[in-house]
């Protein structure tokens, strides 16, 4: 890595991707992660600093047909205020409500939240329960190439993803949830919070006749990456949402979380919070 030799703010996707093709560009969107990281010295800029804010087609929320598509540069404020999302996927609006402060939400993008790959990224657990995937684009063989990766396979470690340096995250996409799909998000800390989550939990499932199906449970800050809690999901799948099922789901939480001790919380406390949140969210879905 070296000093920045060029600052670029292209308006077209192909221009942005061509600038990234040698793998020596740092992407800048809202800068709310990048600026503190570079200022503290934990991260260094590559030769080119590429501002993607003006790139046409990277913003906006579109629910067309069976898919809901959120452009990578869409801000957390835009998600929070989108009437369509409030109807189709209110769990995303709920997570946006709990996100940082007004100023940060106005700058922070959903793509930046995903690409920063923090285990505490607040938009990630709700997107995981929606079964989202990301679209990654690059410039290859003289054209824009795009591939899709399931969000749950995107993260490989804290700050590490399967995205290659020459790839740009274009959008996050999910299938329009069924009419009986219910999802909730819970994060530690006050609301709205200038605080990184100690633990976050999102639970989503179809609820019909008091039974859960297609249950998805995702957690943040309980492992090196945001994760799908498969044991909790298995405890819920096909079950009536009663006290016994909730108790089984809470017990299964222990098998899914692998928290660490750090300056913000002990491993014990994180495990405890995850269990409490699973219980709270399931009671909320049950309506009591
Ligand atoms: C005071 C404060 C409070 C915060 N509170 C919260 C909070 O409550 N919850 C939370 O989850 N986060 C929080 N954050 C972290 C941060 O705001 C979010 O992660 C935000 O969504 C990052 O988006 P950004 O557009 O600012 O990303 P940037 O800082 O511009 O970029 C972040 C990373 O992603 C890369 N990148 C960005 N966009 C793309 C793209 N489209 N394709 C490829 N790579 C890309 C950048 O190169 C960089 O590595 C907080 C930060 C601050 C400073």
GROMACS .gro file of C-alpha atoms and ligand atoms in nm:
model
  341
    1UNK     CA    1   0.000   0.000   0.000
    2UNK     CA    2   0.111   0.356  -0.072
    3UNK     CA    3  -0.011   0.714  -0.058
    4UNK     CA    4  -0.324   0.807  -0.254
    5UNK     CA    5  -0.217   0.927  -0.598
    6UNK     CA    6  -0.563   0.988  -0.744
    7UNK     CA    7  -0.909   1.079  -0.621
    8UNK     CA    8  -1.184   0.964  -0.857
    9UNK     CA    9  -1.560   1.030  -0.846
   10UNK     CA   10  -1.702   0.867  -1.159
   11UNK     CA   11  -2.067   0.889  -1.264
   12UNK     CA   12  -2.086   0.559  -1.451
   13UNK     CA   13  -2.052   0.205  -1.321
   14UNK     CA   14  -1.822   0.093  -1.603
   15UNK     CA   15  -1.586   0.385  -1.527
   16UNK     CA   16  -1.579   0.294  -1.159
   17UNK     CA   17  -1.510  -0.072  -1.234
   18UNK     CA   18  -1.234   0.008  -1.483
   19UNK     CA   19  -1.067   0.221  -1.217
   20UNK     CA   20  -1.085  -0.077  -0.979
   21UNK     CA   21  -0.968  -0.338  -1.231
   22UNK     CA   22  -0.604  -0.340  -1.111
   23UNK     CA   23  -0.719  -0.404  -0.752
   24UNK     CA   24  -0.545  -0.087  -0.632
   25UNK     CA   25  -0.843   0.134  -0.543
   26UNK     CA   26  -1.006   0.202  -0.207
   27UNK     CA   27  -1.382   0.242  -0.237
   28UNK     CA   28  -1.533   0.533  -0.044
   29UNK     CA   29  -1.906   0.563   0.007
   30UNK     CA   30  -2.019   0.740   0.328
   31UNK     CA   31  -1.673   0.717   0.483
   32UNK     CA   32  -1.815   0.655   0.832
   33UNK     CA   33  -1.606   0.339   0.871
   34UNK     CA   34  -1.324   0.426   0.633
   35UNK     CA   35  -1.239   0.769   0.779
   36UNK     CA   36  -1.195   0.653   1.141
   37UNK     CA   37  -1.002   0.345   1.024
   38UNK     CA   38  -0.756   0.542   0.809
   39UNK     CA   39  -0.723   0.821   1.066
   40UNK     CA   40  -0.639   0.573   1.343
   41UNK     CA   41  -0.389   0.395   1.117
   42UNK     CA   42  -0.564   0.055   1.127
   43UNK     CA   43  -0.615   0.083   0.750
   44UNK     CA   44  -0.421   0.248   0.466
   45UNK     CA   45  -0.558   0.381   0.140
   46UNK     CA   46  -0.466   0.212  -0.185
   47UNK     CA   47  -0.325   0.423  -0.472
   48UNK     CA   48  -0.669   0.540  -0.591
   49UNK     CA   49  -0.948   0.669  -0.370
   50UNK     CA   50  -1.273   0.596  -0.552
   51UNK     CA   51  -1.582   0.784  -0.437
   52UNK     CA   52  -1.886   0.585  -0.557
   53UNK     CA   53  -2.156   0.827  -0.437
   54UNK     CA   54  -2.219   0.975  -0.782
   55UNK     CA   55  -2.222   0.646  -0.973
   56UNK     CA   56  -2.560   0.618  -1.145
   57UNK     CA   57  -2.762   0.311  -1.054
   58UNK     CA   58  -2.594   0.238  -0.719
   59UNK     CA   59  -2.865   0.407  -0.511
   60UNK     CA   60  -3.232   0.350  -0.461
   61UNK     CA   61  -3.475   0.087  -0.339
   62UNK     CA   62  -3.685  -0.101  -0.592
   63UNK     CA   63  -3.947  -0.367  -0.528
   64UNK     CA   64  -4.031  -0.504  -0.868
   65UNK     CA   65  -4.188  -0.841  -0.926
   66UNK     CA   66  -4.060  -1.104  -0.683
   67UNK     CA   67  -3.738  -0.923  -0.584
   68UNK     CA   68  -3.653  -0.632  -0.360
   69UNK     CA   69  -3.332  -0.456  -0.455
   70UNK     CA   70  -3.142  -0.203  -0.245
   71UNK     CA   71  -2.855  -0.025  -0.422
   72UNK     CA   72  -2.523  -0.038  -0.236
   73UNK     CA   73  -2.501   0.341  -0.192
   74UNK     CA   74  -2.849   0.365  -0.036
   75UNK     CA   75  -2.818   0.537   0.301
   76UNK     CA   76  -2.953   0.408   0.630
   77UNK     CA   77  -3.180   0.716   0.640
   78UNK     CA   78  -3.328   0.621   0.303
   79UNK     CA   79  -3.397   0.269   0.433
   80UNK     CA   80  -3.549   0.408   0.751
   81UNK     CA   81  -3.786   0.635   0.559
   82UNK     CA   82  -3.883   0.408   0.272
   83UNK     CA   83  -4.260   0.341   0.281
   84UNK     CA   84  -4.227   0.036   0.053
   85UNK     CA   85  -3.974  -0.132   0.283
   86UNK     CA   86  -4.187  -0.046   0.586
   87UNK     CA   87  -4.458  -0.257   0.425
   88UNK     CA   88  -4.252  -0.536   0.268
   89UNK     CA   89  -3.961  -0.578   0.510
   90UNK     CA   90  -4.020  -0.370   0.825
   91UNK     CA   91  -3.734  -0.553   1.000
   92UNK     CA   92  -3.490  -0.346   0.789
   93UNK     CA   93  -3.658  -0.023   0.895
   94UNK     CA   94  -3.643  -0.141   1.257
   95UNK     CA   95  -3.266  -0.201   1.227
   96UNK     CA   96  -3.222   0.141   1.061
   97UNK     CA   97  -3.410   0.299   1.353
   98UNK     CA   98  -3.153   0.156   1.593
   99UNK     CA   99  -2.856   0.265   1.384
  100UNK     CA  100  -2.619   0.535   1.515
  101UNK     CA  101  -2.732   0.900   1.498
  102UNK     CA  102  -2.913   1.113   1.239
  103UNK     CA  103  -2.584   1.247   1.096
  104UNK     CA  104  -2.425   0.903   1.065
  105UNK     CA  105  -2.742   0.751   0.915
  106UNK     CA  106  -2.746   1.025   0.649
  107UNK     CA  107  -2.395   0.933   0.534
  108UNK     CA  108  -2.370   0.559   0.608
  109UNK     CA  109  -2.459   0.322   0.324
  110UNK     CA  110  -2.593  -0.030   0.337
  111UNK     CA  111  -2.313  -0.143   0.103
  112UNK     CA  112  -2.052   0.005   0.336
  113UNK     CA  113  -2.212  -0.168   0.633
  114UNK     CA  114  -2.189  -0.502   0.452
  115UNK     CA  115  -1.839  -0.455   0.302
  116UNK     CA  116  -1.693  -0.334   0.631
  117UNK     CA  117  -1.778  -0.688   0.748
  118UNK     CA  118  -1.792  -0.607   1.116
  119UNK     CA  119  -1.953  -0.882   1.324
  120UNK     CA  120  -2.154  -0.590   1.471
  121UNK     CA  121  -2.290  -0.448   1.140
  122UNK     CA  122  -2.654  -0.377   1.222
  123UNK     CA  123  -2.807  -0.416   0.877
  124UNK     CA  124  -2.659  -0.765   0.834
  125UNK     CA  125  -2.872  -0.985   1.067
  126UNK     CA  126  -3.203  -0.852   0.924
  127UNK     CA  127  -3.075  -0.906   0.569
  128UNK     CA  128  -2.969  -1.260   0.665
  129UNK     CA  129  -3.319  -1.344   0.790
  130UNK     CA  130  -3.457  -1.208   0.463
  131UNK     CA  131  -3.230  -1.460   0.283
  132UNK     CA  132  -3.050  -1.179   0.096
  133UNK     CA  133  -2.770  -1.209  -0.154
  134UNK     CA  134  -2.524  -0.950  -0.280
  135UNK     CA  135  -2.441  -0.855  -0.638
  136UNK     CA  136  -2.071  -0.805  -0.700
  137UNK     CA  137  -1.954  -0.638  -1.020
  138UNK     CA  138  -1.613  -0.610  -1.184
  139UNK     CA  139  -1.461  -0.512  -1.519
  140UNK     CA  140  -1.339  -0.814  -1.710
  141UNK     CA  141  -1.286  -0.894  -2.079
  142UNK     CA  142  -1.394  -0.542  -2.174
  143UNK     CA  143  -1.734  -0.560  -2.005
  144UNK     CA  144  -1.913  -0.537  -1.670
  145UNK     CA  145  -1.941  -0.883  -1.514
  146UNK     CA  146  -2.173  -0.952  -1.222
  147UNK     CA  147  -2.194  -1.243  -0.980
  148UNK     CA  148  -2.432  -1.314  -0.695
  149UNK     CA  149  -2.320  -1.443  -0.355
  150UNK     CA  150  -2.553  -1.542  -0.071
  151UNK     CA  151  -2.497  -1.295   0.211
  152UNK     CA  152  -2.441  -1.575   0.460
  153UNK     CA  153  -2.143  -1.693   0.252
  154UNK     CA  154  -2.004  -1.342   0.202
  155UNK     CA  155  -1.824  -1.305   0.537
  156UNK     CA  156  -1.510  -1.502   0.619
  157UNK     CA  157  -1.377  -1.320   0.927
  158UNK     CA  158  -1.379  -0.980   1.098
  159UNK     CA  159  -1.334  -0.727   0.814
  160UNK     CA  160  -1.288  -1.011   0.562
  161UNK     CA  161  -1.519  -1.115   0.281
  162UNK     CA  162  -1.512  -1.319  -0.040
  163UNK     CA  163  -1.522  -0.994  -0.241
  164UNK     CA  164  -1.210  -0.948  -0.452
  165UNK     CA  165  -1.028  -0.611  -0.450
  166UNK     CA  166  -1.142  -0.539  -0.806
  167UNK     CA  167  -1.508  -0.604  -0.720
  168UNK     CA  168  -1.770  -0.347  -0.622
  169UNK     CA  169  -2.080  -0.438  -0.426
  170UNK     CA  170  -2.361  -0.316  -0.651
  171UNK     CA  171  -2.674  -0.409  -0.459
  172UNK     CA  172  -2.823  -0.631  -0.193
  173UNK     CA  173  -3.127  -0.823  -0.310
  174UNK     CA  174  -3.386  -1.050  -0.150
  175UNK     CA  175  -3.699  -1.233  -0.258
  176UNK     CA  176  -4.019  -1.051  -0.163
  177UNK     CA  177  -4.122  -1.209   0.169
  178UNK     CA  178  -4.446  -1.409   0.185
  179UNK     CA  179  -4.749  -1.226   0.327
  180UNK     CA  180  -4.731  -1.432   0.650
  181UNK     CA  181  -4.358  -1.366   0.705
  182UNK     CA  182  -4.288  -1.191   1.036
  183UNK     CA  183  -3.946  -1.065   1.144
  184UNK     CA  184  -3.804  -0.865   1.433
  185UNK     CA  185  -3.466  -0.719   1.526
  186UNK     CA  186  -3.315  -0.656   1.867
  187UNK     CA  187  -2.985  -0.488   1.952
  188UNK     CA  188  -2.827  -0.400   2.282
  189UNK     CA  189  -2.793  -0.038   2.377
  190UNK     CA  190  -3.015   0.269   2.374
  191UNK     CA  191  -3.216   0.374   2.072
  192UNK     CA  192  -3.103   0.537   1.852
  193UNK     CA  193  -2.754   0.450   1.958
  194UNK     CA  194  -2.410   0.591   1.901
  195UNK     CA  195  -2.297   0.258   2.020
  196UNK     CA  196  -2.174  -0.052   1.840
  197UNK     CA  197  -2.398  -0.349   1.917
  198UNK     CA  198  -2.283  -0.573   2.199
  199UNK     CA  199  -2.519  -0.834   2.061
  200UNK     CA  200  -2.790  -0.820   1.793
  201UNK     CA  201  -3.050  -1.078   1.702
  202UNK     CA  202  -3.293  -1.095   1.409
  203UNK     CA  203  -3.558  -1.364   1.379
  204UNK     CA  204  -3.787  -1.417   1.083
  205UNK     CA  205  -4.037  -1.690   0.997
  206UNK     CA  206  -4.367  -1.754   0.830
  207UNK     CA  207  -4.633  -1.778   1.097
  208UNK     CA  208  -4.951  -1.959   1.000
  209UNK     CA  209  -5.199  -2.127   1.232
  210UNK     CA  210  -4.966  -2.051   1.526
  211UNK     CA  211  -4.683  -2.256   1.369
  212UNK     CA  212  -4.348  -2.137   1.240
  213UNK     CA  213  -4.198  -2.236   0.909
  214UNK     CA  214  -3.896  -2.126   0.705
  215UNK     CA  215  -3.751  -1.995   1.031
  216UNK     CA  216  -3.435  -1.789   0.995
  217UNK     CA  217  -3.236  -1.659   1.289
  218UNK     CA  218  -2.928  -1.438   1.258
  219UNK     CA  219  -2.698  -1.285   1.516
  220UNK     CA  220  -2.431  -1.018   1.531
  221UNK     CA  221  -2.132  -0.980   1.765
  222UNK     CA  222  -2.146  -1.337   1.893
  223UNK     CA  223  -1.877  -1.480   1.660
  224UNK     CA  224  -1.606  -1.352   1.419
  225UNK     CA  225  -1.875  -1.293   1.153
  226UNK     CA  226  -2.250  -1.230   1.161
  227UNK     CA  227  -2.407  -1.577   1.152
  228UNK     CA  228  -2.717  -1.782   1.089
  229UNK     CA  229  -2.812  -1.958   1.414
  230UNK     CA  230  -2.890  -2.302   1.274
  231UNK     CA  231  -2.958  -2.472   1.608
  232UNK     CA  232  -3.213  -2.207   1.704
  233UNK     CA  233  -3.369  -2.234   1.360
  234UNK     CA  234  -3.402  -2.613   1.400
  235UNK     CA  235  -3.568  -2.565   1.740
  236UNK     CA  236  -3.832  -2.340   1.579
  237UNK     CA  237  -3.896  -2.506   1.243
  238UNK     CA  238  -4.247  -2.650   1.212
  239UNK     CA  239  -4.320  -2.591   1.581
  240UNK     CA  240  -4.609  -2.409   1.746
  241UNK     CA  241  -4.487  -2.083   1.896
  242UNK     CA  242  -4.556  -2.182   2.257
  243UNK     CA  243  -4.362  -2.168   2.584
  244UNK     CA  244  -4.192  -2.506   2.524
  245UNK     CA  245  -4.067  -2.401   2.177
  246UNK     CA  246  -3.941  -2.070   2.308
  247UNK     CA  247  -3.755  -2.250   2.591
  248UNK     CA  248  -3.600  -2.493   2.338
  249UNK     CA  249  -3.491  -2.205   2.114
  250UNK     CA  250  -3.332  -2.021   2.406
  251UNK     CA  251  -3.145  -2.340   2.509
  252UNK     CA  252  -3.025  -2.394   2.150
  253UNK     CA  253  -2.876  -2.043   2.138
  254UNK     CA  254  -2.578  -2.170   2.340
  255UNK     CA  255  -2.489  -2.408   2.054
  256UNK     CA  256  -2.479  -2.127   1.798
  257UNK     CA  257  -2.288  -1.847   1.968
  258UNK     CA  258  -1.910  -1.835   1.997
  259UNK     CA  259  -1.860  -1.499   2.164
  260UNK     CA  260  -1.532  -1.351   2.279
  261UNK     CA  261  -1.430  -1.128   2.569
  262UNK     CA  262  -1.339  -0.778   2.456
  263UNK     CA  263  -1.343  -0.421   2.586
  264UNK     CA  264  -1.717  -0.387   2.531
  265UNK     CA  265  -1.843  -0.708   2.693
  266UNK     CA  266  -1.743  -1.046   2.830
  267UNK     CA  267  -1.815  -1.366   2.639
  268UNK     CA  268  -2.049  -1.471   2.919
  269UNK     CA  269  -2.250  -1.148   2.894
  270UNK     CA  270  -2.279  -1.174   2.515
  271UNK     CA  271  -2.406  -1.532   2.541
  272UNK     CA  272  -2.653  -1.425   2.810
  273UNK     CA  273  -2.778  -1.130   2.599
  274UNK     CA  274  -2.822  -1.351   2.293
  275UNK     CA  275  -3.044  -1.589   2.493
  276UNK     CA  276  -3.245  -1.298   2.640
  277UNK     CA  277  -3.296  -1.145   2.294
  278UNK     CA  278  -3.407  -1.476   2.140
  279UNK     CA  279  -3.664  -1.510   2.418
  280UNK     CA  280  -3.781  -1.147   2.388
  281UNK     CA  281  -3.811  -1.150   2.012
  282UNK     CA  282  -4.005  -1.479   2.009
  283UNK     CA  283  -4.247  -1.344   2.270
  284UNK     CA  284  -4.292  -1.035   2.055
  285UNK     CA  285  -4.364  -1.243   1.746
  286UNK     CA  286  -4.615  -1.444   1.954
  287UNK     CA  287  -4.777  -1.116   2.051
  288UNK     CA  288  -4.719  -1.108   2.425
  289LIG     C1  289  -2.018   0.737   1.541
  289LIG     C2  290  -2.046   0.612   1.463
  289LIG     C3  291  -2.154   0.532   1.497
  289LIG     C4  292  -2.181   0.415   1.426
  289LIG     N1  293  -2.289   0.340   1.463
  289LIG     C5  294  -2.318   0.228   1.394
  289LIG     C6  295  -2.432   0.149   1.430
  289LIG     O1  296  -2.511   0.183   1.518
  289LIG     N2  297  -2.451   0.033   1.361
  289LIG     C7  298  -2.367  -0.008   1.262
  289LIG     O2  299  -2.390  -0.114   1.203
  289LIG     N3  300  -2.260   0.066   1.224
  289LIG     C8  301  -2.233   0.182   1.288
  289LIG     N4  302  -2.125   0.257   1.251
  289LIG     C9  303  -2.038   0.211   1.142
  289LIG    C10  304  -2.070   0.269   1.000
  289LIG     O3  305  -2.144   0.389   1.009
  289LIG    C11  306  -2.149   0.169   0.914
  289LIG     O4  307  -2.084   0.046   0.903
  289LIG    C12  308  -2.182   0.225   0.774
  289LIG     O5  309  -2.292   0.156   0.719
  289LIG    C13  310  -2.067   0.220   0.675
  289LIG     O6  311  -2.111   0.274   0.552
  289LIG     P1  312  -2.027   0.386   0.473
  289LIG     O7  313  -2.103   0.417   0.350
  289LIG     O8  314  -1.994   0.500   0.562
  289LIG     O9  315  -1.897   0.301   0.440
  289LIG     P2  316  -1.747   0.350   0.410
  289LIG    O10  317  -1.683   0.395   0.536
  289LIG    O11  318  -1.745   0.442   0.294
  289LIG    O12  319  -1.686   0.210   0.365
  289LIG    C14  320  -1.677   0.101   0.455
  289LIG    C15  321  -1.598  -0.012   0.390
  289LIG    O13  322  -1.669  -0.071   0.283
  289LIG    C16  323  -1.603  -0.051   0.157
  289LIG     N5  324  -1.712  -0.020   0.064
  289LIG    C17  325  -1.811   0.071   0.083
  289LIG     N6  326  -1.903   0.060  -0.014
  289LIG    C18  327  -1.861  -0.040  -0.096
  289LIG    C19  328  -1.914  -0.099  -0.215
  289LIG     N7  329  -2.032  -0.061  -0.267
  289LIG     N8  330  -1.845  -0.197  -0.275
  289LIG    C20  331  -1.725  -0.238  -0.223
  289LIG     N9  332  -1.671  -0.189  -0.110
  289LIG    C21  333  -1.739  -0.090  -0.047
  289LIG    C22  334  -1.504   0.060   0.180
  289LIG    O14  335  -1.392   0.049   0.095
  289LIG    C23  336  -1.466   0.034   0.326
  289LIG    O15  337  -1.377  -0.072   0.336
  289LIG    C24  338  -2.097   0.376   1.318
  289LIG    C25  339  -1.987   0.458   1.282
  289LIG    C26  340  -1.963   0.574   1.352
  289LIG    C27  341  -1.846   0.661   1.311
   0.00000   0.00000   0.00000
